[in-house]
mmCIF file of C-alpha atoms in Angstrom:
data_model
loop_
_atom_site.group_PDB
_atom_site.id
_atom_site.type_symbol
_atom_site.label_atom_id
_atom_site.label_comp_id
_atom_site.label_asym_id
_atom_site.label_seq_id
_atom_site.Cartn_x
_atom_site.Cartn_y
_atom_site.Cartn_z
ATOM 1 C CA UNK A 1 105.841 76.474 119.001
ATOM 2 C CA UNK A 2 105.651 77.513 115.316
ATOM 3 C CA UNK A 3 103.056 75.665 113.705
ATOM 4 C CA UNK A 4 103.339 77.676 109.974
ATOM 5 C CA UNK A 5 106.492 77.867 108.783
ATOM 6 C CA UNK A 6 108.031 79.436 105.467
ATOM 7 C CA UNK A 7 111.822 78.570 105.665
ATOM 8 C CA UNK A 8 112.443 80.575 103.031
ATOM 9 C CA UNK A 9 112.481 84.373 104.332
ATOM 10 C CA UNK A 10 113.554 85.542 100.533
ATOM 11 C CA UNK A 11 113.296 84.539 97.295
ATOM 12 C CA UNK A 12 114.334 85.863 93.717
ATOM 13 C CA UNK A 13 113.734 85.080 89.968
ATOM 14 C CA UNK A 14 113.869 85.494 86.907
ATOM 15 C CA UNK A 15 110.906 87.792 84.972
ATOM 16 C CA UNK A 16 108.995 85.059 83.114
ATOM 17 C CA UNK A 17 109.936 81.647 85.315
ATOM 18 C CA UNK A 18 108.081 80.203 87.796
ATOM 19 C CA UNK A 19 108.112 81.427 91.231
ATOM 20 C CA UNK A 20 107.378 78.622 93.766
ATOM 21 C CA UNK A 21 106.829 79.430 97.730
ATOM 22 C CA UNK A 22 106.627 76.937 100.163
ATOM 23 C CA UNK A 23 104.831 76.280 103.050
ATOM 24 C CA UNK A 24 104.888 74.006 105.962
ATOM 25 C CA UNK A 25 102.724 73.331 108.890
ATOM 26 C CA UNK A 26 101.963 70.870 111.636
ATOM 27 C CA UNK A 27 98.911 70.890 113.072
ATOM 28 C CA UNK A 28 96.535 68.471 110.810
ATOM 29 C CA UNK A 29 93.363 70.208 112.032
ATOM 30 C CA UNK A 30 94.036 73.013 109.348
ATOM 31 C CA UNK A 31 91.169 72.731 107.036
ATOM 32 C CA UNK A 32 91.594 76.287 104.935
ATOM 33 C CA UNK A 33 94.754 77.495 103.393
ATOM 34 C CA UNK A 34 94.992 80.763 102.248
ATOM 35 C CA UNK A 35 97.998 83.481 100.329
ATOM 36 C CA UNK A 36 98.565 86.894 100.594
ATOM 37 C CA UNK A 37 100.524 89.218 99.238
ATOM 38 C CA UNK A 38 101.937 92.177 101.097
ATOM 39 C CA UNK A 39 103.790 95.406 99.921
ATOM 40 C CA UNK A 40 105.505 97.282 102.319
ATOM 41 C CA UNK A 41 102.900 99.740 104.666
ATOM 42 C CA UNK A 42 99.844 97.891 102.948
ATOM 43 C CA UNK A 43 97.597 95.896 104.500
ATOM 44 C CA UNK A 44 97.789 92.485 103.221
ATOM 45 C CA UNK A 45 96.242 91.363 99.847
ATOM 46 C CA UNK A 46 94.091 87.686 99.208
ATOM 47 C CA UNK A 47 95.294 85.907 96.675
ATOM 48 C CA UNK A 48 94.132 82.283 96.205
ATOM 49 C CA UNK A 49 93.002 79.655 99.036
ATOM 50 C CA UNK A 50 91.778 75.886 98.883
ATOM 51 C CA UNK A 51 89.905 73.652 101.145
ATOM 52 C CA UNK A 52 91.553 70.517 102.480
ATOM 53 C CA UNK A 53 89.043 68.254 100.440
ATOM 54 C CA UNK A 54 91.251 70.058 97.302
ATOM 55 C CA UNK A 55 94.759 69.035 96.089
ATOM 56 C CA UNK A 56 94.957 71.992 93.816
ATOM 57 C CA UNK A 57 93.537 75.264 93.058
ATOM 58 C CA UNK A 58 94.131 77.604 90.233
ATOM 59 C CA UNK A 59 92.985 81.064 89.244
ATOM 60 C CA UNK A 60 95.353 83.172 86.487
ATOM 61 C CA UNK A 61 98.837 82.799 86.935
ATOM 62 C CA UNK A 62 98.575 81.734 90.468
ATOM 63 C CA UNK A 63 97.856 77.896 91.363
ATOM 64 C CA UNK A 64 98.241 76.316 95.026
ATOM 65 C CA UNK A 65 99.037 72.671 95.865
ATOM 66 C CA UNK A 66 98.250 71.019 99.252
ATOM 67 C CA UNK A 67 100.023 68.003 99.864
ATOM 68 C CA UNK A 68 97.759 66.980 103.157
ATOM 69 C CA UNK A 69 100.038 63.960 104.315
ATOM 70 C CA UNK A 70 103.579 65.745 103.956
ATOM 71 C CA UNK A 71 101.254 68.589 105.538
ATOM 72 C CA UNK A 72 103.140 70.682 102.808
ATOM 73 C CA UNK A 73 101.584 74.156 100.810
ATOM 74 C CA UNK A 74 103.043 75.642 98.030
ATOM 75 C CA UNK A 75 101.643 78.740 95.776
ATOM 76 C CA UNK A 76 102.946 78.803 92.102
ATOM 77 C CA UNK A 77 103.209 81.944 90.119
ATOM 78 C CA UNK A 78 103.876 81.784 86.663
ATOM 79 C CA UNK A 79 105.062 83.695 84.571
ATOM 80 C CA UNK A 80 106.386 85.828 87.522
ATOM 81 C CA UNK A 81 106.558 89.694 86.684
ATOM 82 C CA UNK A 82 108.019 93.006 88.198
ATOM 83 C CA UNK A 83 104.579 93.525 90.303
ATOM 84 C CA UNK A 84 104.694 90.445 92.029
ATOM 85 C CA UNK A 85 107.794 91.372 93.924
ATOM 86 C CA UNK A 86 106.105 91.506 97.685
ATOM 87 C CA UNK A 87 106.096 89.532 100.652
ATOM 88 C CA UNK A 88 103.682 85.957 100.394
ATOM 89 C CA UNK A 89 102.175 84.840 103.704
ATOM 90 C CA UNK A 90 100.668 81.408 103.818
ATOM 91 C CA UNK A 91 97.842 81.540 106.043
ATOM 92 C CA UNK A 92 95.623 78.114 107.673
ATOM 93 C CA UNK A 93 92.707 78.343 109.876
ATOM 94 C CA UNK A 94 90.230 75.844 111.192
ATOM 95 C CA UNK A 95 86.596 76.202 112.906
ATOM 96 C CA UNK A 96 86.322 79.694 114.566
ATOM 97 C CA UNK A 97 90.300 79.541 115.515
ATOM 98 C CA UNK A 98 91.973 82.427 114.645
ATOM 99 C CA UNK A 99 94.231 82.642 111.186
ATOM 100 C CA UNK A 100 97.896 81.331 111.494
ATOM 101 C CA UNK A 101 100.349 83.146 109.724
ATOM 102 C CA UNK A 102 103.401 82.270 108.505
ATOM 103 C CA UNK A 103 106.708 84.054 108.421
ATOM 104 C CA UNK A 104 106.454 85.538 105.129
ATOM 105 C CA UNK A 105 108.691 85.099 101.887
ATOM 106 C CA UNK A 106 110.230 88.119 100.372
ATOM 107 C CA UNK A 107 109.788 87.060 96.855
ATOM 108 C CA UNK A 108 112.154 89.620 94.231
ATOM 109 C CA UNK A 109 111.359 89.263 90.759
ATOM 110 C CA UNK A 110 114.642 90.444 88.641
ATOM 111 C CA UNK A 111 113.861 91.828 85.396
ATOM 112 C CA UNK B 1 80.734 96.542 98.204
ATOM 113 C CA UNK B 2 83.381 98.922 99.731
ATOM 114 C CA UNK B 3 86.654 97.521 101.429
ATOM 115 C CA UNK B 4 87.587 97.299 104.982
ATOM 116 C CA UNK B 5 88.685 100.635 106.378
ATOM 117 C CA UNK B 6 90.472 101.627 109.205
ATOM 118 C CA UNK B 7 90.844 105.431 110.702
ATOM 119 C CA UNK B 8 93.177 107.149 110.519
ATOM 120 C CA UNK B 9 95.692 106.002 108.364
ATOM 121 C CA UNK B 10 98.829 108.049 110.334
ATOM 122 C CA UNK B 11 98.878 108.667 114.009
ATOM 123 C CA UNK B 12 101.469 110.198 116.463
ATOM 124 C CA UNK B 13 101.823 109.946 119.889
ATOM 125 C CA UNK B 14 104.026 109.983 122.865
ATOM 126 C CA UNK B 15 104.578 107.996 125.374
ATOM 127 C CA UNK B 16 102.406 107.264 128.422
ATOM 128 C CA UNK B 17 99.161 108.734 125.888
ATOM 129 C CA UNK B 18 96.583 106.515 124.953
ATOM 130 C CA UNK B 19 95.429 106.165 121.491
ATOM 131 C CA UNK B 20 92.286 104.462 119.796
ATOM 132 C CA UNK B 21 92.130 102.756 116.410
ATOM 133 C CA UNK B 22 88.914 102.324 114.257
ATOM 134 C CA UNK B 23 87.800 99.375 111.952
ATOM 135 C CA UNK B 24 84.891 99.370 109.814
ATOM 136 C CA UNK B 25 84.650 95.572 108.314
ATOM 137 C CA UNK B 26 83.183 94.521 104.799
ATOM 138 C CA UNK B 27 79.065 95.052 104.611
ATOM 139 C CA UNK B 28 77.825 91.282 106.028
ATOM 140 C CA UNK B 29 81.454 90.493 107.430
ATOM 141 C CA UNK B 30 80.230 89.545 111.462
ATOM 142 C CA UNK B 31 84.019 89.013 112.622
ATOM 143 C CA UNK B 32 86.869 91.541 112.948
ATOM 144 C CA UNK B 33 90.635 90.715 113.876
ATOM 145 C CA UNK B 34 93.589 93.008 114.586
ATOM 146 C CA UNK B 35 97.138 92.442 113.941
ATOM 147 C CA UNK B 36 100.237 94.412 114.584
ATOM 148 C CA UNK B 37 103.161 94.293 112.119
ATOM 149 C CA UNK B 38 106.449 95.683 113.296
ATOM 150 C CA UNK B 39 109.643 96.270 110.885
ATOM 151 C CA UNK B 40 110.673 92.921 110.040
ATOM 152 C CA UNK B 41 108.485 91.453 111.495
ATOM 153 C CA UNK B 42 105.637 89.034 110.781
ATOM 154 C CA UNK B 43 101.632 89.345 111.694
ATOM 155 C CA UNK B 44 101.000 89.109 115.582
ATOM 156 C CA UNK B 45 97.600 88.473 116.319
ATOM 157 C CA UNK B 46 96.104 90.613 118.991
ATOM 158 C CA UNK B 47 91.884 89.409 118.889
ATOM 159 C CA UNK B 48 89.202 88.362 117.114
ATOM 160 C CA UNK B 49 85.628 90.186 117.549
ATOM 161 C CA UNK B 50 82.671 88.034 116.333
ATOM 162 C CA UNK B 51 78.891 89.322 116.939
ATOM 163 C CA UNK B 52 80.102 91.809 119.970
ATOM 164 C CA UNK B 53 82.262 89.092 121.490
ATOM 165 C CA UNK B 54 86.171 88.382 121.962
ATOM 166 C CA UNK B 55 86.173 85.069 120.763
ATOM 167 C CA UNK B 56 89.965 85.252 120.111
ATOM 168 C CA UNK B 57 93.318 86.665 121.633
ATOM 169 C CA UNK B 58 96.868 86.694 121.078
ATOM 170 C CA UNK B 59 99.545 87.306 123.925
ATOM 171 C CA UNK B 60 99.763 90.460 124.265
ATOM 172 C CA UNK B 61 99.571 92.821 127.428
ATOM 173 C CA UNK B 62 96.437 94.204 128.868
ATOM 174 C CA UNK B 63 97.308 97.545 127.827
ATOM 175 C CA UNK B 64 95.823 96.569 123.968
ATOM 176 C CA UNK B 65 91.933 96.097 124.104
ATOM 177 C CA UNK B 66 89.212 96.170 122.011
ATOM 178 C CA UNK B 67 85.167 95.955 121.551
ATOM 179 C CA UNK B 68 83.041 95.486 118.289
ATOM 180 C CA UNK B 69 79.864 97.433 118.292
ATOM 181 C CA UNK B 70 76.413 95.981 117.119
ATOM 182 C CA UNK B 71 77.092 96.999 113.515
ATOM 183 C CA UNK B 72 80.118 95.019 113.538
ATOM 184 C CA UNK B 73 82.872 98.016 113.480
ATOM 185 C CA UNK B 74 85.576 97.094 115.731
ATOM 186 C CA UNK B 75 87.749 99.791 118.018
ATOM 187 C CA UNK B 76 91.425 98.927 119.205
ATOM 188 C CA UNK B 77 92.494 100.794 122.355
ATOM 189 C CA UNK B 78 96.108 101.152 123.504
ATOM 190 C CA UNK B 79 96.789 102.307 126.793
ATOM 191 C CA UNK B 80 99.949 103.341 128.335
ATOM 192 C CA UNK B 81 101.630 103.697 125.144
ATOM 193 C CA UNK B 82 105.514 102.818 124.797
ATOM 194 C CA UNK B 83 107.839 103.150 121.990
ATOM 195 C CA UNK B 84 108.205 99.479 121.115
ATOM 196 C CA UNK B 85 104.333 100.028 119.949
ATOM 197 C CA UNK B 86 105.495 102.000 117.348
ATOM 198 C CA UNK B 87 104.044 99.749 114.158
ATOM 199 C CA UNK B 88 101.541 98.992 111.222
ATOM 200 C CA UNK B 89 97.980 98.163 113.016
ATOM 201 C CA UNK B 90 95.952 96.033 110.336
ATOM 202 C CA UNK B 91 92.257 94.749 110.765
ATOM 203 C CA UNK B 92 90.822 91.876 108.557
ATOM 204 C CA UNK B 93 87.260 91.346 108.516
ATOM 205 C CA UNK B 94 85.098 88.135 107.573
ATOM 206 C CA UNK B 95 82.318 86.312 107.900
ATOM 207 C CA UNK B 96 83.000 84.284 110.755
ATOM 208 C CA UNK B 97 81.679 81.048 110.357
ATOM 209 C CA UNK B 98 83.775 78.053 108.801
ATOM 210 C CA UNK B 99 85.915 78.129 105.976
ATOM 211 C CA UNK B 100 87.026 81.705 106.068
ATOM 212 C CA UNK B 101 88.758 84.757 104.088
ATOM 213 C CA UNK B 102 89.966 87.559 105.425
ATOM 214 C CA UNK B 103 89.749 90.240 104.069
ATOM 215 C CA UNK B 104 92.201 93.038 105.097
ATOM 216 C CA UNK B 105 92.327 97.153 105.555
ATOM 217 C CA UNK B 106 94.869 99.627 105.024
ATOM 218 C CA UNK B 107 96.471 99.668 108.244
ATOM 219 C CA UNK B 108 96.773 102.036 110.573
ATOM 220 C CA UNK B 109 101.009 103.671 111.139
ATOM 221 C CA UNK B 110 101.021 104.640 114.334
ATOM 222 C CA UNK B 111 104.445 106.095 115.958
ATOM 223 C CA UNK B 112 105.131 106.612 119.084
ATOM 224 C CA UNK B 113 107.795 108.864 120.516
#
């Protein structure tokens, strides 16, 4: 039973647009949503996070909407450039329960 | 205030050997956690250490264990190796208590042939 799911395994745009990943989940106990960014034989990278009391957070070029009742996360990134091509995880925890991961979103940006 | 790190970075073994993985978590950080990443593959949780205790575990065999030591660096042991263990070993460390980041290390390769 999945309960983080990025339907999108890859992704690729334009240098300059908007990059938007997506995020699903269904457990409504999730109280902390988190990003990361992986390249390839890294460990993951934090990005940005918000609390559930939060409909948006924003730091640089990166912003993340929660949409609690279509229990829907998405991470913006704009403008996109060359470094950002990685994986993104979506990650949600609650209480001392261990950090659900997503499947991941190869994200290419095309210069 | 230094990273997470994890010893060694590149290991090689053969089947049937045993190998052991280190974590040293951010100064503070009480909780460690250990994830395997295969090719293709997403994060599999394995456990969660917090203050000495498992308070965590994925599903995977007996064979992968672990212990966190009263300075909160973590160990990983693998017993029994076989070639499907062949992947990237991370460990994330935080603080441990509600709303959480985790922060993660280098990873460890380890190959198995």
């Amino acid at each position: 039973d999945q309960q983080v799911k990025q339907n999108s395994p890859s992704l690729s745009v334009q240098e300059g647009r908007i990059s938007i990943l997506n995020c699903d989940y269904t457990n409504s106990m999730f109280d902390y949503f988190l990003w990361y960014k992986k390249y390839p034989a890294e460990g993951p990278t934090f990005l940005i996070s918000i609390s559930s009391i939060k409909d948006k957070n924003e730091d640089g070029r990166f912003t993340v909407f929660l949409n609690k009742s279509a229990k829907h996360l998405s991470l913006h990134i704009v403008p996109s450039q060359p470094g950002d091509s990685a994986v993104y995880f979506c990650a949600l925890h609650f209480g001392n329960e261990k950090l659900t991961f997503g499947t991941g979103t190869r994200l290419t940006i095309i210069p | 205030k230094a990273g997470v790190t994890q010893t060694p970075r590149y290991l090689i073994k053969t089947r049937g050997q045993q190998v052991t993985l280190s974590c040293s978590p951010i100064s503070g950080h009480r909780s460690v956690s250990w994830y395997q990443q295969t090719p293709g593959q997403g994060l599999q949780f394995l456990f969660e250490y917090f203050s000495e205790t498992q308070r965590n575990k994925g599903n995977f065999p007996g064979r992968f264990s672990g212990r966190q030591f009263s300075n909160s660096r973590s160990e990983m042991n693998v017993s029994t190796l076989e070639l499907g263990d062949s992947a990237l070993y991370l460990c994330a460390s935080s603080q441990g208590t509600g709303p959480d980041t985790q922060y993660f290390g280098p990873g460890t390769r380890l190959t198995v042939l």
